[in-house]
Amino acid sequence: MDQIAEGSGSWTPDCRCTANGFLNQLEDFEFLFLLNLYKDIFTITDIMYKKLQKVGLDVGWSSSTVSLCLDLLKELKSDREFNDLYDNRVDVDPPHNKRFRRRNKRLEDYVTENVRAGDDPTLSHRKKFRKLHDEVIDETYNCVKSRFKDINELKFCKLLNSEMYALFKAKFPDDAVTELGKSVYESLFNTEILTGELRYL
């Protein structure tokens, strides 16, 4: 990409301009900050989704998996996690743009012009990115929570797992039958008869 931007070879002016734009974006502070933030978020959510896509998954275990994901996302909002992410990006000093002889965006480029007199520009920049950091995590947290908010109401699905029938004699899943009786499928089943039949199996 550097070779294209610098005009090496037979690249057209449009190609060199495009390559230069990509380089500037890849070295941009906010881009790198968000890139690493989403890497941390997807590391958590990807594990959850892979587990939930397994065939024959127990609903109770699924609920625990979702809860763990939410807890880890909460931890991601901690001061320590933010400071590690932010400070790692501040330490990155983008090189000068060789083609146009100007530097790429660095920390001070993001300090707003309306910083009040006496304010620490660096501190204002940190606060700005802390707000962005928390908003991204909150949005992800709320999406996961909303997506799986009814998962506990699906406990009755364990009644479909024939591998568990032998265990029902020792400990019958009354909670699953209760959830079935409260579900939209209530009218399709007589829970008392169903309980008797499952106990017999």
Coordinates of C-alpha atoms in Angstrom, one line a residue:
M1 CA 0.0 0.0 0.0
D2 CA 2.9 2.3 0.8
Q3 CA 4.5 1.6 -2.6
I4 CA 1.2 2.5 -4.4
A5 CA 0.7 5.7 -2.4
E6 CA 4.3 6.8 -3.0
G7 CA 3.8 6.3 -6.8
S8 CA 6.1 3.3 -7.3
G9 CA 5.4 1.4 -10.5
S10 CA 2.8 2.2 -13.1
W11 CA -0.1 3.1 -10.7
T12 CA -2.5 5.7 -11.9
P13 CA -3.1 8.9 -9.9
D14 CA -6.5 7.6 -8.8
C15 CA -4.9 4.4 -7.4
R16 CA -2.3 6.4 -5.5
C17 CA -4.9 8.7 -4.1
T18 CA -7.1 5.8 -3.0
A19 CA -4.1 3.9 -1.4
N20 CA -3.2 7.1 0.4
G21 CA -6.7 7.4 1.8
F22 CA -6.7 3.8 3.0
L23 CA -3.4 4.4 4.7
N24 CA -4.6 7.5 6.5
Q25 CA -7.7 5.6 7.7
L26 CA -5.7 2.6 8.9
E27 CA -3.4 4.9 11.0
D28 CA -6.3 7.0 12.3
F29 CA -6.6 7.1 16.2
E30 CA -10.3 6.6 16.3
F31 CA -10.3 3.8 13.7
L32 CA -7.6 1.9 15.7
F33 CA -9.4 2.5 19.0
L34 CA -12.7 1.1 17.7
L35 CA -11.0 -1.7 15.8
N36 CA -9.5 -3.0 19.0
L37 CA -12.6 -2.4 21.1
Y38 CA -14.7 -4.4 18.7
K39 CA -12.1 -7.1 18.7
D40 CA -12.5 -7.4 22.5
I41 CA -16.3 -7.4 22.2
F42 CA -16.5 -10.0 19.4
T43 CA -14.1 -12.3 21.3
I44 CA -16.8 -12.5 24.0
T45 CA -19.9 -12.7 21.8
D46 CA -18.4 -15.1 19.2
I47 CA -17.8 -17.7 21.9
M48 CA -21.4 -17.4 23.1
Y49 CA -22.9 -17.7 19.6
K50 CA -20.7 -20.7 18.8
K51 CA -21.9 -22.5 21.9
L52 CA -25.6 -21.6 21.3
Q53 CA -25.5 -23.0 17.8
K54 CA -24.7 -26.5 19.0
V55 CA -27.3 -29.2 18.4
G56 CA -29.2 -30.5 21.4
L57 CA -28.1 -27.7 23.7
D58 CA -29.7 -27.6 27.1
V59 CA -31.7 -24.4 27.6
G60 CA -30.6 -24.0 31.2
W61 CA -27.0 -24.1 30.1
S62 CA -27.8 -21.7 27.3
S63 CA -29.2 -19.2 29.8
S64 CA -25.9 -19.5 31.8
T65 CA -23.9 -18.9 28.7
V66 CA -25.8 -15.7 27.9
S67 CA -25.5 -14.5 31.5
L68 CA -21.7 -15.1 31.3
C69 CA -21.5 -13.1 28.1
L70 CA -23.4 -10.2 29.7
D71 CA -21.1 -10.3 32.8
L72 CA -18.0 -10.2 30.6
L73 CA -19.4 -7.2 28.6
K74 CA -19.9 -5.4 31.9
E75 CA -16.3 -6.1 32.9
L76 CA -15.2 -4.6 29.6
K77 CA -16.5 -1.3 30.8
S78 CA -14.2 -1.2 33.8
D79 CA -11.6 1.6 34.2
R80 CA -8.8 -0.8 33.8
E81 CA -10.1 -2.2 30.5
F82 CA -10.6 1.2 29.1
N83 CA -7.3 2.6 30.2
D84 CA -5.4 -0.4 28.7
L85 CA -7.2 0.1 25.4
Y86 CA -6.8 3.9 25.3
D87 CA -3.2 4.0 26.5
N88 CA -2.1 1.4 24.0
R89 CA -3.5 3.5 21.1
V90 CA -2.0 6.7 22.4
D91 CA 1.4 5.0 22.4
V92 CA 1.1 4.4 18.7
D93 CA 2.7 7.2 16.8
P94 CA 1.6 7.2 13.2
P95 CA 4.3 8.0 10.7
H96 CA 4.3 11.1 8.6
N97 CA 2.4 10.9 5.3
K98 CA 5.2 10.7 2.9
R99 CA 3.2 11.5 -0.2
F100 CA 1.5 14.7 0.9
R101 CA 4.1 15.6 3.5
R102 CA 1.7 15.9 6.4
R103 CA 1.2 13.8 9.5
N104 CA -1.7 11.5 10.0
K105 CA -4.2 12.1 12.7
R106 CA -2.8 11.8 16.1
L107 CA -4.1 12.5 19.6
E108 CA -4.1 16.3 19.4
D109 CA -6.0 16.3 16.1
Y110 CA -9.1 15.1 17.9
V111 CA -9.1 17.8 20.6
T112 CA -12.2 19.9 19.9
E113 CA -11.9 23.6 19.4
N114 CA -14.5 24.4 22.1
V115 CA -12.4 23.2 25.0
R116 CA -12.9 25.6 27.8
A117 CA -10.0 27.7 29.0
G118 CA -8.0 25.9 31.6
D119 CA -9.2 22.4 30.6
D120 CA -6.6 19.8 29.9
P121 CA -6.9 18.9 26.2
T122 CA -5.5 15.4 26.7
L123 CA -8.0 14.8 29.5
S124 CA -10.9 16.1 27.3
H125 CA -9.8 13.7 24.6
R126 CA -9.7 10.8 27.1
K127 CA -13.2 11.6 28.3
K128 CA -14.5 11.8 24.7
F129 CA -13.2 8.3 24.0
R130 CA -14.4 6.9 27.4
K131 CA -17.9 8.1 26.4
L132 CA -17.6 6.4 23.0
H133 CA -16.2 3.3 24.6
D134 CA -19.1 2.9 27.1
E135 CA -21.7 3.7 24.4
V136 CA -20.5 0.9 22.1
I137 CA -20.4 -1.6 24.9
D138 CA -23.8 -0.6 26.3
E139 CA -25.4 -0.9 22.8
T140 CA -23.9 -4.4 22.4
Y141 CA -25.0 -5.4 25.9
N142 CA -28.6 -4.2 25.3
C143 CA -28.7 -6.0 22.0
V144 CA -27.6 -9.3 23.5
K145 CA -30.0 -8.9 26.5
S146 CA -32.9 -8.1 24.2
R147 CA -32.1 -10.9 21.8
F148 CA -32.2 -13.5 24.6
K149 CA -34.6 -12.0 27.0
D150 CA -37.1 -14.8 26.7
I151 CA -34.5 -17.7 26.9
N152 CA -35.6 -18.8 30.4
E153 CA -39.2 -19.2 29.1
L154 CA -37.9 -22.0 26.8
K155 CA -36.9 -24.3 29.6
F156 CA -39.7 -26.6 28.5
C157 CA -37.5 -27.6 25.5
K158 CA -35.6 -29.9 27.8
L159 CA -38.8 -32.1 27.7
L160 CA -37.9 -32.9 24.1
N161 CA -34.5 -34.3 25.0
S162 CA -35.0 -38.1 25.0
E163 CA -31.6 -38.7 26.5
M164 CA -32.8 -37.1 29.7
Y165 CA -35.9 -39.2 30.1
A166 CA -34.1 -41.8 32.3
L167 CA -33.1 -39.0 34.7
F168 CA -36.6 -37.7 35.0
K169 CA -37.5 -40.6 37.3
A170 CA -34.9 -39.4 39.9
K171 CA -35.5 -35.7 39.4
F172 CA -38.4 -34.6 37.3
P173 CA -38.1 -31.1 35.7
D174 CA -41.2 -29.5 37.2
D175 CA -39.9 -26.1 36.2
A176 CA -39.9 -27.1 32.5
V177 CA -43.6 -28.2 32.7
T178 CA -44.5 -25.0 34.5
E179 CA -42.9 -22.9 31.7
L180 CA -44.7 -25.0 29.1
G181 CA -48.0 -24.2 30.9
K182 CA -47.2 -20.5 30.7
S183 CA -46.1 -20.6 27.1
V184 CA -48.1 -19.9 23.9
Y185 CA -48.3 -23.7 23.5
E186 CA -50.3 -24.1 26.7
S187 CA -53.6 -24.9 24.9
L188 CA -51.9 -27.8 23.0
F189 CA -51.0 -29.8 26.1
N190 CA -52.6 -31.2 29.3
T191 CA -49.6 -30.7 31.6
E192 CA -50.9 -33.3 34.1
I193 CA -51.2 -36.0 31.5
L194 CA -47.9 -35.0 30.0
T195 CA -46.1 -35.2 33.4
G196 CA -47.5 -38.7 34.0
E197 CA -46.4 -39.9 30.6
L198 CA -42.9 -38.5 31.0
R199 CA -42.5 -40.0 34.5
Y200 CA -43.5 -43.4 33.1
L201 CA -40.8 -43.2 30.4

